[in-house]
Amino acid sequence: MLREKTKNKSVLVVGAGLVGTLEACFMAKRGYQVHLYEYRPDIRTLEHVPGRSINLAMSLRGRTGLKAIGVEDKVIRDHGIPMYGRMIHNTDGSTRPIPYNKDGKCIYSVGRRFVNEVLLTKAEEYPNLNIHFTHKLTTCRLDKGEATFVNTVSGEQVTRRADLVIGCDGAYSNVRKSMMRQPFFNYTQNYIPHGYMELCIPPTPEGGFAMPANYLHIWPRGQFMMIALPNQDCSWTVTLFMPFPAFEGLSTPELLLSYFKTHYPDAIPLIGREKLIKDFFANEALPMIYVKCSPYHVGSTGLLMGDAAHAMVPFYGQGMNCGMEDCVVLDELLDQYKDDFATVLPAYSAKRNPDAEAIVDLALYNYIEMRDLVNSRAFLLRRKFDDLLSTIMPKYWLPLYTMVTFTRTPYHKCISRKKWQDRVVKHILSVVGMAGVAAGVFLAKSDPLHVLSCSHLSQLPALLSRTWVAATSLSITRK
Amino acid sequence: MLREKTKNKSVLVVGAGLVGTLEACFMAKRGYQVHLYEYRPDIRTLEHVPGRSINLAMSLRGRTGLKAIGVEDKVIRDHGIPMYGRMIHNTDGSTRPIPYNKDGKCIYSVGRRFVNEVLLTKAEEYPNLNIHFTHKLTTCRLDKGEATFVNTVSGEQVTRRADLVIGCDGAYSNVRKSMMRQPFFNYTQNYIPHGYMELCIPPTPEGGFAMPANYLHIWPRGQFMMIALPNQDCSWTVTLFMPFPAFEGLSTPELLLSYFKTHYPDAIPLIGREKLIKDFFANEALPMIYVKCSPYHVGSTGLLMGDAAHAMVPFYGQGMNCGMEDCVVLDELLDQYKDDFATVLPAYSAKRNPDAEAIVDLALYNYIEMRDLVNSRAFLLRRKFDDLLSTIMPKYWLPLYTMVTFTRTPYHKCISRKKWQDRVVKHILSVVGMAGVAAGVFLAKSDPLHVLSCSHLSQLPALLSRTWVAATSLSITRK
């Protein structure tokens, strides 16, 4: 019955990247007449694909999207490399694994190009889905469901109208640009002060991995950071993050090597001294931007999804996952509102915006955690505490990273639950502290050598009662 | 000597509004060859000028700009209507004046069109300044100092290169749009949930003001607000602020009148019942946007000023004042760095951005203060307290509104000083409170009927010492 409703409606998707191609598949599966436009040639025909990072961490939210169109196994089982935790590299060359969670759940390192190719090949299976490569968007009118492209090979101009135009054209979206003068369109774009540069650890001479494969390797160094994700060919994609002026400061091979000797001594032999110098000076540091906007829709005819709607810094590994979950959320709303775009689009904006902005913020926060906290004693203590509590009450206490990565808990709820957890931890620590003071007073009374200040004692009843309230209201205040 | 340096350099200003025309005058005065482009016809030739609010509150920062090019007297002495304070209108129709400050300093209600015309006429006095009306910007390349316009009368296209292109084209700036893809351009635009609508209180039948003229009249009503500024012809421009859905709710003359009877009963006879209905349904509620961005410059060839760089909500009466101060600040930096654009432009971004973002934030904050606080007892108490302290130590204690409106203290310092004042007030109140408790204890000892909790007493020495530190560090920590 749904098919009857959708087969006469057309959907135009701009951008055949990860999110755009997946969304095109979702809409084709629903029965719409789908046209997918992409400014690049078919990447399956290219030797080198220009552009962004070559591997990505896939977790539950992304997998849910892939599963819905039947390509999860192809991506995850046949291709993905499981990573069960972080492997911390210290400056003395020693390493320490930190599992992502106590249940052995993992994320998967996948190649951006591979996933994109799988999706494109899947897209071609739908008879009602047409892909138009080498078509660059020139103008678009989301309020009219209209977009104009120029064929970059023939120079021909094409204007197409559809019942719905979806912009999946990435962080620097041209579709979004057309929304800037739409009344009540709120928009923020911000560059962080750090840049990133991709380097590479090649396979060993024997053709194996040069480091333990099933980890996301991290060299946390406060203001700097380096990470490495494994590739299918046993190489590693290494990403160096630091403030732009720091990149500029490494202006000679000597300065570069000296910097690596100080901060990442174990990485020099892994990358190779000559290769490090060659790659570093052949590459340039790239900027990282985050984008927030609202709403995501224009009337019943225009929509933004993926990075076009909510580009984020890469530190939570959720950019692709969030974008793919966008497709799942839209699909759920199309079910709920029977494919009525006039209802679905505002509902999508209202539902998805708080979650997307929450993960944009979390990604910024993890930027600090990865560089700093991951290495600190307090962070590890809190991890153990979280593990303990989630064993005692697995339904109520999931660590933030677990909620974000291994569940589909709405992102904004992940944040509110984390805040609630922090309050509970604070109260518990207060009680532990107060119990300690009370014990001290008891000892002081029995032993005059223990002299304790009583200045906080008067607060004990209030603190205890607050903690009690917090503890008993677990099930009430938890959002 | 400076003239020798500047006379062979050209400056192109986009937008002949208040800030653009003033900036063109500043640059012409420095000796540059200035071209000022404006998409409208010469407003001096128009019967009605379309667009934004017709009167504005001019204070010191704006006056400093006007003074520098010799038109302050013409605007302020010959035209401006002094406003010495706020006149609060209660729902029972009673009114209460609140002076802006204890020294009788005032702001001036001026007509936007009048000020713009004075500036245009002044601009024509400079032989090295050319004004091009009816020229609409089509594209611009700030990195090349290049802009293309289309003459909206002849249809002719004009491309002009200059040593510096300055975008003064307002909150929806097209020049700024060209900066959006500039790397590291941070940008935020946000609409607030309230809209505004302009109404009018006509002169009395005798041709006089229908309310006391030398006040900014305010009807603060929590979620709603109405204000009125006097015009030269003894009419008042009334602006109604409320959430957009509330505007939509007033869908019939009956609902409108009932709303006014409840919230602004004294305004109905002032506006006139029939005129209120006619004007309300002839007008529409307009949105309010604020804009933050950084940097303001591109290399040594492009710059944003005024609303194009930092549009704000109108609740501090600083939009025009801040924009005109932009011109003063740029002029000071041109002096300091001897007209070397490559040095001046980055220095301008670095100096002006924190101040502009501070006043954008303050204007948002005042939106709440005007609707709410102005009517509350705590607000009035704090005002008296501020007045007292600024009498005792006039160099160190100026109320926030006074700093913003009657001094050129950099806006960001206005905020940091206000925060410092708030901390001091909090400490003083603590001491006063503690002294009260101590007095109570003393009384309790002499009179057993006074039973007081001693739970806070242990904190008294610490509080007293903190306050002492705060008081003695006045001259050290004050920023």
PDB file of N, CA, C and O in Angstrom, chain A residues 172-174 177 180-192 244 287 455 458-459, chain B residues 172-174 177 180-192 244 287 455 458-459:
ATOM      1  N   TYR A 172      30.657  21.490   3.856  1.00  0.00           N
ATOM      2  CA  TYR A 172      30.667  22.768   3.145  1.00  0.00           C
ATOM      3  C   TYR A 172      29.488  22.840   2.169  1.00  0.00           C
ATOM      4  O   TYR A 172      29.579  23.448   1.102  1.00  0.00           O
ATOM      5  N   SER A 173      28.397  22.217   2.562  1.00  0.00           N
ATOM      6  CA  SER A 173      27.199  22.046   1.740  1.00  0.00           C
ATOM      7  C   SER A 173      26.765  23.271   0.943  1.00  0.00           C
ATOM      8  O   SER A 173      26.584  24.364   1.481  1.00  0.00           O
ATOM      9  N   ASN A 174      26.568  23.075  -0.352  1.00  0.00           N
ATOM     10  CA  ASN A 174      25.993  24.124  -1.190  1.00  0.00           C
ATOM     11  C   ASN A 174      24.481  24.203  -1.031  1.00  0.00           C
ATOM     12  O   ASN A 174      23.892  25.265  -1.192  1.00  0.00           O
ATOM     13  N   LYS A 177      23.858  26.354   1.883  1.00  0.00           N
ATOM     14  CA  LYS A 177      24.105  27.763   1.543  1.00  0.00           C
ATOM     15  C   LYS A 177      22.825  28.423   1.048  1.00  0.00           C
ATOM     16  O   LYS A 177      22.549  29.583   1.355  1.00  0.00           O
ATOM     17  N   MET A 180      20.598  29.864   3.814  1.00  0.00           N
ATOM     18  CA  MET A 180      21.106  30.893   4.721  1.00  0.00           C
ATOM     19  C   MET A 180      20.188  32.103   4.839  1.00  0.00           C
ATOM     20  O   MET A 180      20.141  32.759   5.868  1.00  0.00           O
ATOM     21  N   ARG A 181      19.479  32.461   3.776  1.00  0.00           N
ATOM     22  CA  ARG A 181      18.606  33.631   3.851  1.00  0.00           C
ATOM     23  C   ARG A 181      17.156  33.274   4.125  1.00  0.00           C
ATOM     24  O   ARG A 181      16.299  34.146   4.191  1.00  0.00           O
ATOM     25  N   GLN A 182      16.912  31.980   4.251  1.00  0.00           N
ATOM     26  CA  GLN A 182      15.592  31.520   4.690  1.00  0.00           C
ATOM     27  C   GLN A 182      15.305  32.151   6.058  1.00  0.00           C
ATOM     28  O   GLN A 182      16.155  32.103   6.936  1.00  0.00           O
ATOM     29  N   PRO A 183      14.128  32.769   6.252  1.00  0.00           N
ATOM     30  CA  PRO A 183      13.872  33.360   7.574  1.00  0.00           C
ATOM     31  C   PRO A 183      13.948  32.301   8.672  1.00  0.00           C
ATOM     32  O   PRO A 183      13.548  31.163   8.452  1.00  0.00           O
ATOM     33  N   PHE A 184      14.491  32.692   9.803  1.00  0.00           N
ATOM     34  CA  PHE A 184      14.569  31.828  10.985  1.00  0.00           C
ATOM     35  C   PHE A 184      15.478  30.627  10.816  1.00  0.00           C
ATOM     36  O   PHE A 184      15.313  29.612  11.485  1.00  0.00           O
ATOM     37  N   PHE A 185      16.450  30.739   9.903  1.00  0.00           N
ATOM     38  CA  PHE A 185      17.444  29.674   9.793  1.00  0.00           C
ATOM     39  C   PHE A 185      18.626  30.034  10.699  1.00  0.00           C
ATOM     40  O   PHE A 185      19.352  30.983  10.443  1.00  0.00           O
ATOM     41  N   ASN A 186      18.788  29.297  11.780  1.00  0.00           N
ATOM     42  CA  ASN A 186      19.905  29.523  12.699  1.00  0.00           C
ATOM     43  C   ASN A 186      21.105  28.710  12.245  1.00  0.00           C
ATOM     44  O   ASN A 186      20.965  27.555  11.844  1.00  0.00           O
ATOM     45  N   TYR A 187      22.282  29.318  12.331  1.00  0.00           N
ATOM     46  CA  TYR A 187      23.449  28.663  11.750  1.00  0.00           C
ATOM     47  C   TYR A 187      24.728  29.047  12.490  1.00  0.00           C
ATOM     48  O   TYR A 187      24.935  30.214  12.833  1.00  0.00           O
ATOM     49  N   THR A 188      25.558  28.051  12.731  1.00  0.00           N
ATOM     50  CA  THR A 188      26.890  28.297  13.309  1.00  0.00           C
ATOM     51  C   THR A 188      27.922  27.439  12.600  1.00  0.00           C
ATOM     52  O   THR A 188      27.698  26.240  12.405  1.00  0.00           O
ATOM     53  N   GLN A 189      29.012  28.054  12.176  1.00  0.00           N
ATOM     54  CA  GLN A 189      30.171  27.269  11.736  1.00  0.00           C
ATOM     55  C   GLN A 189      31.385  27.767  12.497  1.00  0.00           C
ATOM     56  O   GLN A 189      31.589  28.959  12.640  1.00  0.00           O
ATOM     57  N   ASN A 190      32.168  26.829  13.043  1.00  0.00           N
ATOM     58  CA  ASN A 190      33.353  27.223  13.802  1.00  0.00           C
ATOM     59  C   ASN A 190      34.512  26.294  13.500  1.00  0.00           C
ATOM     60  O   ASN A 190      34.345  25.085  13.455  1.00  0.00           O
ATOM     61  N   TYR A 191      35.678  26.900  13.304  1.00  0.00           N
ATOM     62  CA  TYR A 191      36.905  26.130  13.134  1.00  0.00           C
ATOM     63  C   TYR A 191      37.580  26.010  14.488  1.00  0.00           C
ATOM     64  O   TYR A 191      37.645  26.982  15.229  1.00  0.00           O
ATOM     65  N   ILE A 192      38.075  24.813  14.815  1.00  0.00           N
ATOM     66  CA  ILE A 192      38.833  24.691  16.059  1.00  0.00           C
ATOM     67  C   ILE A 192      40.287  25.069  15.760  1.00  0.00           C
ATOM     68  O   ILE A 192      40.715  25.050  14.602  1.00  0.00           O
ATOM     69  N   PHE A 244      47.558  24.775  14.659  1.00  0.00           N
ATOM     70  CA  PHE A 244      48.189  25.152  13.387  1.00  0.00           C
ATOM     71  C   PHE A 244      49.575  25.774  13.558  1.00  0.00           C
ATOM     72  O   PHE A 244      50.501  25.410  12.822  1.00  0.00           O
ATOM     73  N   PRO A 287      42.130  21.901   8.167  1.00  0.00           N
ATOM     74  CA  PRO A 287      41.302  22.443   9.251  1.00  0.00           C
ATOM     75  C   PRO A 287      40.173  21.496   9.655  1.00  0.00           C
ATOM     76  O   PRO A 287      39.793  20.615   8.887  1.00  0.00           O
ATOM     77  N   SER A 455      34.552  21.864  61.344  1.00  0.00           N
ATOM     78  CA  SER A 455      33.835  22.934  60.647  1.00  0.00           C
ATOM     79  C   SER A 455      32.823  22.421  59.631  1.00  0.00           C
ATOM     80  O   SER A 455      31.855  23.077  59.328  1.00  0.00           O
ATOM     81  N   SER A 458      28.664  20.237  60.733  1.00  0.00           N
ATOM     82  CA  SER A 458      27.279  20.703  60.814  1.00  0.00           C
ATOM     83  C   SER A 458      26.532  20.441  59.508  1.00  0.00           C
ATOM     84  O   SER A 458      25.321  20.380  59.472  1.00  0.00           O
ATOM     85  N   GLN A 459      27.290  20.293  58.412  1.00  0.00           N
ATOM     86  CA  GLN A 459      26.637  20.090  57.113  1.00  0.00           C
ATOM     87  C   GLN A 459      26.285  18.629  56.853  1.00  0.00           C
ATOM     88  O   GLN A 459      25.607  18.321  55.882  1.00  0.00           O
TER      89      GLN A 459
ATOM     90  N   TYR B 172      22.262  41.307   6.859  1.00  0.00           N
ATOM     91  CA  TYR B 172      22.159  40.242   5.856  1.00  0.00           C
ATOM     92  C   TYR B 172      23.219  40.428   4.772  1.00  0.00           C
ATOM     93  O   TYR B 172      23.009  40.089   3.607  1.00  0.00           O
ATOM     94  N   SER B 173      24.359  40.967   5.173  1.00  0.00           N
ATOM     95  CA  SER B 173      25.472  41.338   4.296  1.00  0.00           C
ATOM     96  C   SER B 173      25.789  40.342   3.175  1.00  0.00           C
ATOM     97  O   SER B 173      26.020  39.158   3.421  1.00  0.00           O
ATOM     98  N   ASN B 174      25.843  40.878   1.958  1.00  0.00           N
ATOM     99  CA  ASN B 174      26.318  40.069   0.836  1.00  0.00           C
ATOM    100  C   ASN B 174      27.831  39.968   0.809  1.00  0.00           C
ATOM    101  O   ASN B 174      28.384  38.991   0.320  1.00  0.00           O
ATOM    102  N   LYS B 177      28.745  37.174   3.007  1.00  0.00           N
ATOM    103  CA  LYS B 177      28.437  35.900   2.359  1.00  0.00           C
ATOM    104  C   LYS B 177      29.644  35.388   1.579  1.00  0.00           C
ATOM    105  O   LYS B 177      29.924  34.192   1.545  1.00  0.00           O
ATOM    106  N   MET B 180      32.143  33.340   3.607  1.00  0.00           N
ATOM    107  CA  MET B 180      31.729  32.114   4.284  1.00  0.00           C
ATOM    108  C   MET B 180      32.631  30.919   3.995  1.00  0.00           C
ATOM    109  O   MET B 180      32.771  30.025   4.819  1.00  0.00           O
ATOM    110  N   ARG B 181      33.210  30.872   2.806  1.00  0.00           N
ATOM    111  CA  ARG B 181      34.063  29.725   2.482  1.00  0.00           C
ATOM    112  C   ARG B 181      35.542  30.022   2.691  1.00  0.00           C
ATOM    113  O   ARG B 181      36.392  29.168   2.432  1.00  0.00           O
ATOM    114  N   GLN B 182      35.816  31.243   3.117  1.00  0.00           N
ATOM    115  CA  GLN B 182      37.187  31.593   3.509  1.00  0.00           C
ATOM    116  C   GLN B 182      37.620  30.635   4.629  1.00  0.00           C
ATOM    117  O   GLN B 182      36.866  30.436   5.577  1.00  0.00           O
ATOM    118  N   PRO B 183      38.805  30.001   4.522  1.00  0.00           N
ATOM    119  CA  PRO B 183      39.179  29.096   5.617  1.00  0.00           C
ATOM    120  C   PRO B 183      39.241  29.837   6.957  1.00  0.00           C
ATOM    121  O   PRO B 183      39.648  31.002   6.998  1.00  0.00           O
ATOM    122  N   PHE B 184      38.821  29.186   8.004  1.00  0.00           N
ATOM    123  CA  PHE B 184      38.886  29.716   9.366  1.00  0.00           C
ATOM    124  C   PHE B 184      37.972  30.907   9.606  1.00  0.00           C
ATOM    125  O   PHE B 184      38.239  31.726  10.479  1.00  0.00           O
ATOM    126  N   PHE B 185      36.903  31.016   8.820  1.00  0.00           N
ATOM    127  CA  PHE B 185      35.922  32.053   9.083  1.00  0.00           C
ATOM    128  C   PHE B 185      34.846  31.469   9.991  1.00  0.00           C
ATOM    129  O   PHE B 185      34.088  30.595   9.586  1.00  0.00           O
ATOM    130  N   ASN B 186      34.811  31.919  11.231  1.00  0.00           N
ATOM    131  CA  ASN B 186      33.798  31.453  12.181  1.00  0.00           C
ATOM    132  C   ASN B 186      32.566  32.331  12.075  1.00  0.00           C
ATOM    133  O   ASN B 186      32.673  33.554  11.960  1.00  0.00           O
ATOM    134  N   TYR B 187      31.399  31.704  12.126  1.00  0.00           N
ATOM    135  CA  TYR B 187      30.187  32.466  11.864  1.00  0.00           C
ATOM    136  C   TYR B 187      29.001  31.901  12.622  1.00  0.00           C
ATOM    137  O   TYR B 187      28.820  30.688  12.684  1.00  0.00           O
ATOM    138  N   THR B 188      28.202  32.784  13.193  1.00  0.00           N
ATOM    139  CA  THR B 188      26.944  32.392  13.834  1.00  0.00           C
ATOM    140  C   THR B 188      25.847  33.380  13.476  1.00  0.00           C
ATOM    141  O   THR B 188      26.071  34.587  13.558  1.00  0.00           O
ATOM    142  N   GLN B 189      24.696  32.884  13.058  1.00  0.00           N
ATOM    143  CA  GLN B 189      23.506  33.738  12.945  1.00  0.00           C
ATOM    144  C   GLN B 189      22.379  33.051  13.682  1.00  0.00           C
ATOM    145  O   GLN B 189      22.188  31.844  13.547  1.00  0.00           O
ATOM    146  N   ASN B 190      21.683  33.814  14.512  1.00  0.00           N
ATOM    147  CA  ASN B 190      20.586  33.222  15.283  1.00  0.00           C
ATOM    148  C   ASN B 190      19.412  34.179  15.354  1.00  0.00           C
ATOM    149  O   ASN B 190      19.591  35.374  15.581  1.00  0.00           O
ATOM    150  N   TYR B 191      18.237  33.629  15.144  1.00  0.00           N
ATOM    151  CA  TYR B 191      17.012  34.406  15.305  1.00  0.00           C
ATOM    152  C   TYR B 191      16.479  34.187  16.714  1.00  0.00           C
ATOM    153  O   TYR B 191      16.483  33.058  17.197  1.00  0.00           O
ATOM    154  N   ILE B 192      16.029  35.250  17.370  1.00  0.00           N
ATOM    155  CA  ILE B 192      15.405  35.054  18.677  1.00  0.00           C
ATOM    156  C   ILE B 192      13.922  34.747  18.454  1.00  0.00           C
ATOM    157  O   ILE B 192      13.381  35.059  17.391  1.00  0.00           O
ATOM    158  N   PHE B 244       6.571  35.252  18.262  1.00  0.00           N
ATOM    159  CA  PHE B 244       5.808  35.196  17.009  1.00  0.00           C
ATOM    160  C   PHE B 244       4.438  34.531  17.162  1.00  0.00           C
ATOM    161  O   PHE B 244       3.445  35.043  16.639  1.00  0.00           O
ATOM    162  N   PRO B 287      11.340  39.689  12.133  1.00  0.00           N
ATOM    163  CA  PRO B 287      12.264  38.904  12.953  1.00  0.00           C
ATOM    164  C   PRO B 287      13.450  39.737  13.447  1.00  0.00           C
ATOM    165  O   PRO B 287      13.760  40.783  12.880  1.00  0.00           O
ATOM    166  N   SER B 455      24.551  27.364  62.365  1.00  0.00           N
ATOM    167  CA  SER B 455      25.207  26.518  61.358  1.00  0.00           C
ATOM    168  C   SER B 455      26.112  27.304  60.422  1.00  0.00           C
ATOM    169  O   SER B 455      27.052  26.773  59.866  1.00  0.00           O
ATOM    170  N   SER B 458      30.394  29.209  61.643  1.00  0.00           N
ATOM    171  CA  SER B 458      31.774  28.776  61.483  1.00  0.00           C
ATOM    172  C   SER B 458      32.390  29.340  60.218  1.00  0.00           C
ATOM    173  O   SER B 458      33.590  29.435  60.077  1.00  0.00           O
ATOM    174  N   GLN B 459      31.517  29.734  59.248  1.00  0.00           N
ATOM    175  CA  GLN B 459      32.063  30.249  57.979  1.00  0.00           C
ATOM    176  C   GLN B 459      32.389  31.741  58.045  1.00  0.00           C
ATOM    177  O   GLN B 459      32.987  32.281  57.127  1.00  0.00           O
TER     178      GLN B 459
END
